[in-house]
Tab-separated table of C-alpha atoms in Angstrom:
chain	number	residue	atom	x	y	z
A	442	UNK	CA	38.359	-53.064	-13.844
A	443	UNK	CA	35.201	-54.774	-13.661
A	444	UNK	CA	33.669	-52.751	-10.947
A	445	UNK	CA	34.617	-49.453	-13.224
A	446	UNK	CA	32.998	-51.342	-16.301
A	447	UNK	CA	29.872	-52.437	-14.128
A	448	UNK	CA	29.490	-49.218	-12.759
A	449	UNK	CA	29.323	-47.602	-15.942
A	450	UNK	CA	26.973	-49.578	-17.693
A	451	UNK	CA	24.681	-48.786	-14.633
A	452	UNK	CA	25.364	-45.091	-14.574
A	453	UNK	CA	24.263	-45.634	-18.730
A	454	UNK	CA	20.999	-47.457	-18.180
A	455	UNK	CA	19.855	-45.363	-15.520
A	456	UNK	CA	20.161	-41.988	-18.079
A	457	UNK	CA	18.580	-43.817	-20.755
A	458	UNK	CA	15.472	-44.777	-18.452
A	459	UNK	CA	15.551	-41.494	-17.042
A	460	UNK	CA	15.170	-39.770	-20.157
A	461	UNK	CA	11.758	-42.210	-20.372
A	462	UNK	CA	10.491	-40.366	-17.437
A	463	UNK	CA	11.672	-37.084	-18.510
A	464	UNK	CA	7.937	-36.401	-20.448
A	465	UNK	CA	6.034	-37.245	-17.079
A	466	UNK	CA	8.314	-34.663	-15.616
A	467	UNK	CA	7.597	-31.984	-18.412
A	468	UNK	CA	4.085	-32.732	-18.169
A	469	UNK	CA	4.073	-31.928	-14.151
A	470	UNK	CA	5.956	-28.717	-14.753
A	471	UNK	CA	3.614	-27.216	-17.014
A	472	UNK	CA	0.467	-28.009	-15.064
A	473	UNK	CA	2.191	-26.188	-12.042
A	474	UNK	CA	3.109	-23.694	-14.201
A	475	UNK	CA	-0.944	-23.871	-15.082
A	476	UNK	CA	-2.081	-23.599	-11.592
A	477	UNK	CA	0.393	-20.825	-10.551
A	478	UNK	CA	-0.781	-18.570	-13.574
A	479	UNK	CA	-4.475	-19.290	-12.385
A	480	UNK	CA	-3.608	-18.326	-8.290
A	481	UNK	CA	-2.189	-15.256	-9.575
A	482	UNK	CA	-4.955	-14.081	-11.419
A	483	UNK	CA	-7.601	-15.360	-8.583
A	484	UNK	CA	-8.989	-12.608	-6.549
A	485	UNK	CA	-6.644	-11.382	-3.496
A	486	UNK	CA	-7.650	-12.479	-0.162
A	487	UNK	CA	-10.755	-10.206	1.675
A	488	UNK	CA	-10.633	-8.529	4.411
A	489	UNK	CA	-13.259	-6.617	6.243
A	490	UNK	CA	-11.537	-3.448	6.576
A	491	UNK	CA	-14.311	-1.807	9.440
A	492	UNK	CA	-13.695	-4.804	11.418
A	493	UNK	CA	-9.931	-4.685	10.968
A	494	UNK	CA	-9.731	-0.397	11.676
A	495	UNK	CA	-12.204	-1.110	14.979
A	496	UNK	CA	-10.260	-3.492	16.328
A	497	UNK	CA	-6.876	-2.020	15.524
A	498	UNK	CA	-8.583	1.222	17.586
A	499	UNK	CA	-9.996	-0.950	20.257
A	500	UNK	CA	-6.545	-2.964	20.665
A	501	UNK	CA	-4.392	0.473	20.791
A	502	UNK	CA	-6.656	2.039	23.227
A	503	UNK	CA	-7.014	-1.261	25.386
A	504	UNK	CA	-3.656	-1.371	25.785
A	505	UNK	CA	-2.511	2.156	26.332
A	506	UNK	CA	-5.595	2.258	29.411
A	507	UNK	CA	-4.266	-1.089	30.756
A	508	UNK	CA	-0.440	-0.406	30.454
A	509	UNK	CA	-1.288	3.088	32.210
A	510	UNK	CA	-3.279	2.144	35.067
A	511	UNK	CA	-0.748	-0.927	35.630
A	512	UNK	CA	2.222	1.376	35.582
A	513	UNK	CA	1.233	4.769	36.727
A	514	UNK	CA	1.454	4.235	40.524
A	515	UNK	CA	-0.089	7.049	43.050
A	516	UNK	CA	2.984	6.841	45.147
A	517	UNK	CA	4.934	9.796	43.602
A	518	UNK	CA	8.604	9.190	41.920
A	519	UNK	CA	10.039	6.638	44.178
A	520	UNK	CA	9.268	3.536	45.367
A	521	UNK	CA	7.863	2.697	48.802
A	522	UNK	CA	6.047	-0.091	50.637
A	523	UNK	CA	2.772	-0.708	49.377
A	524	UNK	CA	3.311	-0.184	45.530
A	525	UNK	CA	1.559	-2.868	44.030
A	526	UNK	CA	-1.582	-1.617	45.777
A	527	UNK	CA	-1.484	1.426	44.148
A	528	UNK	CA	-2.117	0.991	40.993
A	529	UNK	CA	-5.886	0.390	38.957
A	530	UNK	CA	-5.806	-3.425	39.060
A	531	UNK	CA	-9.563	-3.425	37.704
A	532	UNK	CA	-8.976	-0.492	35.620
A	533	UNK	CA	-5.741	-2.303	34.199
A	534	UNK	CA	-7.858	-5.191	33.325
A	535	UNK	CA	-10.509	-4.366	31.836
A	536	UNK	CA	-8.094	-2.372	29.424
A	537	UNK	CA	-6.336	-5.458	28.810
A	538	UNK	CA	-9.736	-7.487	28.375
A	539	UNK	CA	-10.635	-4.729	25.891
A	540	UNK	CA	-7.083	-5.286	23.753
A	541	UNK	CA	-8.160	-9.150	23.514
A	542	UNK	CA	-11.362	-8.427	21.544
A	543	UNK	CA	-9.878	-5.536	19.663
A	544	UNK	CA	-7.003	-8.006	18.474
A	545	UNK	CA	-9.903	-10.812	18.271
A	546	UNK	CA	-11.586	-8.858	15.400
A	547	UNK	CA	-8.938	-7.421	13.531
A	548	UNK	CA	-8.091	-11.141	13.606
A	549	UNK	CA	-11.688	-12.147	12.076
A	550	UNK	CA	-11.646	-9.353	9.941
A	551	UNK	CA	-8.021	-10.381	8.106
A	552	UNK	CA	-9.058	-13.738	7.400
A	553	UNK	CA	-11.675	-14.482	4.784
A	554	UNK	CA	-14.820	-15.984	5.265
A	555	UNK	CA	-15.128	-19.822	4.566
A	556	UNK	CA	-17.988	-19.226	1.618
A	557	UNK	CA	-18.633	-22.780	1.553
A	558	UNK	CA	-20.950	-23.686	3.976
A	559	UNK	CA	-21.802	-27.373	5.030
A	560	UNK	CA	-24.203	-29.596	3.337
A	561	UNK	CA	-26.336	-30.641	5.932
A	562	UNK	CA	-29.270	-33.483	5.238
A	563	UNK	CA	-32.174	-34.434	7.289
A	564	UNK	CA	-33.473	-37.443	6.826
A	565	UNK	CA	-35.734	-40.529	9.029
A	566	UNK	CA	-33.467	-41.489	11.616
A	567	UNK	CA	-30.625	-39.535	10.512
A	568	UNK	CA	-28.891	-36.417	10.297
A	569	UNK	CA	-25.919	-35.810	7.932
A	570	UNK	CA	-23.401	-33.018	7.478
A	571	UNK	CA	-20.823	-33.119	4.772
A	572	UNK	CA	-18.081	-30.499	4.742
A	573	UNK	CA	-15.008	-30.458	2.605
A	574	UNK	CA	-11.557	-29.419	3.934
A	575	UNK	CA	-8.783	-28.972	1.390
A	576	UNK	CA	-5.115	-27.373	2.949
């Protein structure tokens, strides 16, 4: 019986000095509340759309001239001995090499551009750069 009366003398403090905490709580929600309306009415993220289409094009093409000279053997319909020489190996890979920059820049051109630049300062006997990062 003591244990049940302990127990609920506990279980009462605690919601009295949780109620205490309850305006900190109130307070938190509203400022997220705060920040969220202000991210939603910030400016969507940039891209650079010519960068984005040219690579797209370069990335489709690269890869349809690489697949096709990798694949598209000179040996007819069937396979024989000598198979992997047939095919464009330099023809294949340059097509590939080509895919890799065109999925480079549609890479550069979907992410924004960091506007803030470093501070750099020159001084006697000493060069500093300052940059912030924030995640």
């Amino acid at each position: 019986m003591t244990y049940l009366r302990t127990a609920a003398i506990a279980l009462l403090v605690f919601a009295i000095s949780a109620s205490a905490f309850a305006g900190d709580l109130q307070d938190s929600i509203a400022k997220a509340a705060q920040q969220q309306q202000q991210e939603e009415r910030a400016p969507t993220r940039h891209t650079n759309k010519p960068l984005v289409y040219t690579g797209a094009a370069l990335f489709v093409g690269g890869m349809a001239v690489g697949l096709f000279s990798f694949i598209n053997n000179k040996n007819g319909s069937f396979s024989e001995f000598g198979e992997a020489n047939a095919v464009n190996k330099p023809l294949g890979a340059a097509g590939l090499a080509t895919a890799f920059v065109g999925g480079t820049m549609m890479f550069l051109g979907s992410h924004r551009a960091n506007t803030k630049a470093p501070s750099v300062t020159i001084g006697a006997r000493q060069l500093k750069v300052v940059k912030q990062l924030s995640w």
